[in-house]
mmCIF file of C-alpha atoms in Angstrom:
data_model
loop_
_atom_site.group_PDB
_atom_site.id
_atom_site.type_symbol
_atom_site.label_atom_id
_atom_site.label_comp_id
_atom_site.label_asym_id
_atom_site.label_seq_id
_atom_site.Cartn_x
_atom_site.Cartn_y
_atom_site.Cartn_z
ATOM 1 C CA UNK A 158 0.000 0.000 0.000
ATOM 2 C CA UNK A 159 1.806 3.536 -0.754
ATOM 3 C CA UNK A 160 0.115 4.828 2.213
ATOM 4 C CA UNK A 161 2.032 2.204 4.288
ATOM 5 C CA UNK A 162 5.636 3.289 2.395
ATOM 6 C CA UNK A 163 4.735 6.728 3.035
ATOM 7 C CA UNK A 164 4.339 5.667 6.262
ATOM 8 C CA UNK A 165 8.044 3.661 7.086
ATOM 9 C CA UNK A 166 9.885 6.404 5.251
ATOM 10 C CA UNK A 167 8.424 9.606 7.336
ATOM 11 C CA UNK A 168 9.119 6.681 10.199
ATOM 12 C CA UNK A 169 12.625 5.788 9.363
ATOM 13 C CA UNK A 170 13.011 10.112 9.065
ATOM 14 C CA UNK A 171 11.840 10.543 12.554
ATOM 15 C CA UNK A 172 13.475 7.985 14.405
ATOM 16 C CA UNK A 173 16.981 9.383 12.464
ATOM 17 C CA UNK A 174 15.926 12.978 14.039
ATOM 18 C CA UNK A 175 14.761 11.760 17.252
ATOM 19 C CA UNK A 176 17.694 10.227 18.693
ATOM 20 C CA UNK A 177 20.075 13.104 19.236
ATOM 21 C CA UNK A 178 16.880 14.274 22.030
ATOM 22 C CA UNK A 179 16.781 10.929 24.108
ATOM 23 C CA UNK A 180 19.715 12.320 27.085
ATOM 24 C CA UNK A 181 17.170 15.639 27.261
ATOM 25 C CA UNK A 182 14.128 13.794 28.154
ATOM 26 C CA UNK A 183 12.205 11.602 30.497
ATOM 27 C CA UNK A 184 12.437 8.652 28.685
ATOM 28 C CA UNK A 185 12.146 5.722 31.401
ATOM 29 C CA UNK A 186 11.142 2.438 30.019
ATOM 30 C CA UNK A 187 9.279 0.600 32.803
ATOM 31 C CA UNK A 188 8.902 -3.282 32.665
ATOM 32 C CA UNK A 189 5.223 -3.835 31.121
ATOM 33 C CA UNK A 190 2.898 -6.658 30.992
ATOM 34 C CA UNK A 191 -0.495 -6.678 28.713
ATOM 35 C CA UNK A 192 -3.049 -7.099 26.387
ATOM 36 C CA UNK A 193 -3.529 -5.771 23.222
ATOM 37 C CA UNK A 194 -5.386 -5.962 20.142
ATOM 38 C CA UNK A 195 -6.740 -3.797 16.801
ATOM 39 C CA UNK A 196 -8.033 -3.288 14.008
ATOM 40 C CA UNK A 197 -6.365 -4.500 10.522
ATOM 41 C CA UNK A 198 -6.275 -4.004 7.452
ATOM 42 C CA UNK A 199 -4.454 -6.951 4.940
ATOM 43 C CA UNK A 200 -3.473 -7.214 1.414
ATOM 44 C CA UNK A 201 -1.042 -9.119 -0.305
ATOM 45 C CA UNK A 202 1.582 -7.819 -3.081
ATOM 46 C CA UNK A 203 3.246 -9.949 -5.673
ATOM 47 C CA UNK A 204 7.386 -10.093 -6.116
ATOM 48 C CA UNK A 205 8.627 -6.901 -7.745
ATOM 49 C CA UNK A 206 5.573 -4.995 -7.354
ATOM 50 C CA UNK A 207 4.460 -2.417 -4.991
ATOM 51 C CA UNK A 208 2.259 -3.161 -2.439
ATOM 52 C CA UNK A 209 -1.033 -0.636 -3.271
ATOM 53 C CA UNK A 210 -4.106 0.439 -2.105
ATOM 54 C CA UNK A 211 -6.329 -2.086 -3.905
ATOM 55 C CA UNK A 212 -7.949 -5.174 -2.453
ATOM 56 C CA UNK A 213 -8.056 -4.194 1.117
ATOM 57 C CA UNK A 214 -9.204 -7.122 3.374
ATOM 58 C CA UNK A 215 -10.646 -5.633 7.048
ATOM 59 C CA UNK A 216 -9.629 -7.654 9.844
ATOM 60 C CA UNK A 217 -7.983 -7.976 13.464
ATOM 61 C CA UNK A 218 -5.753 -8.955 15.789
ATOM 62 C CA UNK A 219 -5.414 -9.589 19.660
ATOM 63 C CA UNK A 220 -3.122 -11.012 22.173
ATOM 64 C CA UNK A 221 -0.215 -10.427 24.708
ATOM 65 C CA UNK A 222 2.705 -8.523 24.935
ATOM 66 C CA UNK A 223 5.908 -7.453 27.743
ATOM 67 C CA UNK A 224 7.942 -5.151 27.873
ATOM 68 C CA UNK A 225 11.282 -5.427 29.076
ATOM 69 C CA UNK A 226 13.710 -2.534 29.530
ATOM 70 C CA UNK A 227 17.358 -2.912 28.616
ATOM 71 C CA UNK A 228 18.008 1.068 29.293
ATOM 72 C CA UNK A 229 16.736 3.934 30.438
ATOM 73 C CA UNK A 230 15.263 4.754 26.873
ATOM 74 C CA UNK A 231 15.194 1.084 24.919
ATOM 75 C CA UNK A 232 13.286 -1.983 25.400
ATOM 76 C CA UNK A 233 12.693 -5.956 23.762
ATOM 77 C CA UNK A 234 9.074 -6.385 23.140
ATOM 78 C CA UNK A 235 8.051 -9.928 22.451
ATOM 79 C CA UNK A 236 4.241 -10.452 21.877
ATOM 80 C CA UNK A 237 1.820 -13.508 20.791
ATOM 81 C CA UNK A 238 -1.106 -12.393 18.935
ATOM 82 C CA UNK A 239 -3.956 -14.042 16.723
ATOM 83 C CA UNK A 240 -4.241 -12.068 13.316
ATOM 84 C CA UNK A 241 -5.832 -12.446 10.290
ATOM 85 C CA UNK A 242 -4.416 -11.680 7.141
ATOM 86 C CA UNK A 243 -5.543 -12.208 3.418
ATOM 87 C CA UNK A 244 -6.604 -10.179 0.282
ATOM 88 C CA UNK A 245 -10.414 -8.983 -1.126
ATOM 89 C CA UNK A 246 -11.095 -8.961 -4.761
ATOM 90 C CA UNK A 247 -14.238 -7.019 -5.940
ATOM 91 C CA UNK A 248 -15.391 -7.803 -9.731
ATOM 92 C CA UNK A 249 -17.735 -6.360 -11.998
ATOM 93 C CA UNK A 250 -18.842 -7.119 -15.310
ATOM 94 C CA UNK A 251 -21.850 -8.040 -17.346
ATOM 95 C CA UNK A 252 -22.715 -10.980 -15.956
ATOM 96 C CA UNK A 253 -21.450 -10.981 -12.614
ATOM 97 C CA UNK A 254 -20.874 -8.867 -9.405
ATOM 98 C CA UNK A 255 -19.821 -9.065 -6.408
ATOM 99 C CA UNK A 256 -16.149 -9.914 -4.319
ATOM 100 C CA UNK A 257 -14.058 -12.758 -3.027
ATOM 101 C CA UNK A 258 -11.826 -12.597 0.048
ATOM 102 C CA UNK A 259 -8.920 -14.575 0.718
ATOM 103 C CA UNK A 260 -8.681 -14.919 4.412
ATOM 104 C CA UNK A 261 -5.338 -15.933 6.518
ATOM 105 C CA UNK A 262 -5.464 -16.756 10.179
ATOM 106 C CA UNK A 263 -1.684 -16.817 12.113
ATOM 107 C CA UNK A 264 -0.784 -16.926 15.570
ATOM 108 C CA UNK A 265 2.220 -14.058 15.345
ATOM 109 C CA UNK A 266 5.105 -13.965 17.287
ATOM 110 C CA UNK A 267 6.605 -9.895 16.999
ATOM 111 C CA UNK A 268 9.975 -9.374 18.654
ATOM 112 C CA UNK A 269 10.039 -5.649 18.960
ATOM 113 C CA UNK A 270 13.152 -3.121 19.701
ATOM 114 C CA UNK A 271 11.546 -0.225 21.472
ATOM 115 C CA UNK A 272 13.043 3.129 21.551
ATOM 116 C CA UNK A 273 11.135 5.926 23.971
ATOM 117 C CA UNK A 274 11.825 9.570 22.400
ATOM 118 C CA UNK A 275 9.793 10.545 25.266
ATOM 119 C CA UNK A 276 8.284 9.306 28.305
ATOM 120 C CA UNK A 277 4.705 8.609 26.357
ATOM 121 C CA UNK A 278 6.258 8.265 22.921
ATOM 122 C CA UNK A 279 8.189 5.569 21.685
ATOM 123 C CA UNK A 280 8.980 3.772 18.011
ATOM 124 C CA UNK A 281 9.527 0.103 17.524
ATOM 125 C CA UNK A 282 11.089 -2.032 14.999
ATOM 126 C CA UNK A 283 11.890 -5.548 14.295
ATOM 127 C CA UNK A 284 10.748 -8.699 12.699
ATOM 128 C CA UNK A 285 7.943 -11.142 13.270
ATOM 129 C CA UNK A 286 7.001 -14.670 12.264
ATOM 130 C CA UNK A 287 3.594 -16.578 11.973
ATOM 131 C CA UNK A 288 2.451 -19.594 11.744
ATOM 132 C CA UNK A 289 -1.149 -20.430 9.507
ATOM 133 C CA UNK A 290 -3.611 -21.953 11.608
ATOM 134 C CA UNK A 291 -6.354 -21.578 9.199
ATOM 135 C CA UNK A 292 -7.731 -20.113 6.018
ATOM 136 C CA UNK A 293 -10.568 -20.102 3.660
ATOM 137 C CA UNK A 294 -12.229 -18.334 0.569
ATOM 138 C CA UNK A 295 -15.649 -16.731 0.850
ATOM 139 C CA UNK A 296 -17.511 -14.725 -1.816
ATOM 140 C CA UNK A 297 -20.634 -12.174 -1.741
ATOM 141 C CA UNK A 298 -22.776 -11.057 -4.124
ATOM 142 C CA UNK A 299 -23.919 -12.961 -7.335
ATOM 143 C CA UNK A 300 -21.910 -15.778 -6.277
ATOM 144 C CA UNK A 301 -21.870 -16.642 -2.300
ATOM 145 C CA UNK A 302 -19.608 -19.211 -1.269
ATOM 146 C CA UNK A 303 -17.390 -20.532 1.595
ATOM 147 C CA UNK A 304 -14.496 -22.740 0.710
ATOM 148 C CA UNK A 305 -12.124 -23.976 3.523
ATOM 149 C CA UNK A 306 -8.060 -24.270 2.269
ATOM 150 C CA UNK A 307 -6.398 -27.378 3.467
ATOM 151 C CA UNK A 308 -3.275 -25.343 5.212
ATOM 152 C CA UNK A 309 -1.314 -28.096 3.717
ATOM 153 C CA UNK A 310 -1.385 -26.626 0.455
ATOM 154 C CA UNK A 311 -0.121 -23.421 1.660
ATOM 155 C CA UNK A 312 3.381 -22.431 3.255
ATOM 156 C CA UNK A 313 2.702 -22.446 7.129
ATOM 157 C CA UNK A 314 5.296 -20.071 7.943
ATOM 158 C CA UNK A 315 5.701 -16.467 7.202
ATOM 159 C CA UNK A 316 7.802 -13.832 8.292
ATOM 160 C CA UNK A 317 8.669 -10.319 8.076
ATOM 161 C CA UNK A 318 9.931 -6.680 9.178
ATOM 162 C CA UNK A 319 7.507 -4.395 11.537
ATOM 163 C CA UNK A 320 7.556 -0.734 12.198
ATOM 164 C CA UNK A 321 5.432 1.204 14.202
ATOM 165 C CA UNK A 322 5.173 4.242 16.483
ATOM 166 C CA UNK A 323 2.824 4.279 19.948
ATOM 167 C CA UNK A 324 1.811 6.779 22.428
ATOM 168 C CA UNK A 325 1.127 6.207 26.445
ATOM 169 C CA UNK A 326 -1.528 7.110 28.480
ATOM 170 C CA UNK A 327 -0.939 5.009 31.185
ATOM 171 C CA UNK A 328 -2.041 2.198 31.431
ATOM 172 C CA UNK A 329 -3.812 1.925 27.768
ATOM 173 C CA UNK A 330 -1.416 3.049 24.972
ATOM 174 C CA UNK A 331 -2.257 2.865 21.404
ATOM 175 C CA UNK A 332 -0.368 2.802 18.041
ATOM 176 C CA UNK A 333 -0.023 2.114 14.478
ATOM 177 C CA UNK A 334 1.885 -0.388 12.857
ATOM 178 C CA UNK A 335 3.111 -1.951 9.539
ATOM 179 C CA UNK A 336 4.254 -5.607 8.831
ATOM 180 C CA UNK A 337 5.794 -6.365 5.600
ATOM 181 C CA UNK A 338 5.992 -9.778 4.476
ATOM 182 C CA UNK A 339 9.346 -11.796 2.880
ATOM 183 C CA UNK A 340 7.302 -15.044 2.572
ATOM 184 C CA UNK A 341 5.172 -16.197 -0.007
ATOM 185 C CA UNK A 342 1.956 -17.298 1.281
ATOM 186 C CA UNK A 343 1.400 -20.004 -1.330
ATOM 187 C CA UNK A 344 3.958 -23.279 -2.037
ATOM 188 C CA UNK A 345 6.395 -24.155 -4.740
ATOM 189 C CA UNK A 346 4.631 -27.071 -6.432
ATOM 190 C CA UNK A 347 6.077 -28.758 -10.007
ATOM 191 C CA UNK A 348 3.761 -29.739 -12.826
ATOM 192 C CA UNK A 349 4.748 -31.403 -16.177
ATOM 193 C CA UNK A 350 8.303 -30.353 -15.398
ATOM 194 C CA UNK A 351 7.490 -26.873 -14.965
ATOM 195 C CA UNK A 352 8.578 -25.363 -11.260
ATOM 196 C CA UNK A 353 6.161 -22.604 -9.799
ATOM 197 C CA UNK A 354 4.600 -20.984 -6.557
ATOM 198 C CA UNK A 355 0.946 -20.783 -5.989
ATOM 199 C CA UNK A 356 -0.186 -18.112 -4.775
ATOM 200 C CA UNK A 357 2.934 -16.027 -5.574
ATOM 201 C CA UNK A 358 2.272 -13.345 -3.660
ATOM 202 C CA UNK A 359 3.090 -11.852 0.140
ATOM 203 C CA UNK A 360 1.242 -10.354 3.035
ATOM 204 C CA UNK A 361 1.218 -6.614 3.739
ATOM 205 C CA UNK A 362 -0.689 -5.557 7.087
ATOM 206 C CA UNK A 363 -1.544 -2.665 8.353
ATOM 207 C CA UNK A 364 -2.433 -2.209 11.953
ATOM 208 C CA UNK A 365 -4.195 -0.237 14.655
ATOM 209 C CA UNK A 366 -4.100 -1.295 17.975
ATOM 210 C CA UNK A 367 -4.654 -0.614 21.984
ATOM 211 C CA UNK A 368 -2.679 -1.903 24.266
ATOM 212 C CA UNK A 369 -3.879 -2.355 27.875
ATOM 213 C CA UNK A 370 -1.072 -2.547 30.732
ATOM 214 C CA UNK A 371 -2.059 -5.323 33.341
ATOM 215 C CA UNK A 372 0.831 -4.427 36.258
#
């Protein structure tokens, strides 16, 4: 999505003109345990394209996540989440209408660097991997369906880079978040000699999300 690029690089900007103010503020990073969760929204781009705007699926994600301080100013974040994931395809045409959605269900493990630039400000980076515990196609419209996808035919595994920004207002905090995916979603499969991967494409997810701080 170029919303989400315009997103990491007025991120990555930031950050870059943020650290030289860390010594000159309150920046404590306290020891945090919570829950979280948000509001998504998915797509998936193919290799060597941008990811775009188009074919936005709506989901969401919830879970668990600590924070533990290695400085006055930086902290690891792990967290365990449920998320969906997954692409929506609207068509039109003369004799049909209507959309399809591709929908991908992961339990996501995010291991987070988290850098305060002030006391209820902070930025996070870092990577995350998945693991598919379900998914399924469903359409609306002229043609309603529900198909369930053995998880067998697809990889299992993805993984990626995250980048986000949050604000506290102790104890709820709440954020925004990108994940870009480097795995394709579908598997390498041979027919008649020919080597390809099905679906050839990765998952790009944007998220919005409160965090609630339990201690």
């Amino acid at each position: 999505m170029k919303m989400q690029n315009n997103f990491l690089c007025a991120l990555a900007l930031f950050i870059s003109a943020s650290f030289g103010m860390l010594h000159a503020q309150n920046t404590n990073v306290e020891t945090e345990f919570g829950v979280k969760g948000g509001f998504n929204m998915s797509n998936l781009y193919n290799n060597g394209d941008d990811v775009d705007d188009n074919n936005i699926l709506y989901g969401f994600n919830a879970g668990v996540y600590a924070t533990l301080p290695i400085s006055d100013f930086v902290a690891i974040q792990p967290e365990l989440l449920f998320t969906t994931k997954g692409a929506k395809l609207e068509y039109n045409s003369a004799l049909f209408n209507g959309d399809a959605k591709f929908k991908l269900n992961y339990i996501e493990l995010p291991l987070l660097v988290r850098v305060n630039i002030t006391k209820n400000f902070n930025v996070h980076a870092g990577g995350y991997a998945s693991y598919l515990v379900s998914s399924k196609v469903t359409g609306s419209g002229d043609a309603d369906f529900e198909q369930t996808i053995d998880t067998d035919d697809l990889n299992k595994f993805d993984a990626g880079i995250s980048a986000g920004i949050g604000v506290d207002f102790n104890p709820v905090s709440i954020g925004v978040r990108y994940n870009y995916g480097l795995t394709t979603v579908g598997k390498e499969r041979t027919a008649l000699g020919t080597t390809y991967t099905f679906p050839d494409a990765k998952n790009s997810n944007l998220t919005l999300y409160l965090s609630y701080k339990l201690n």
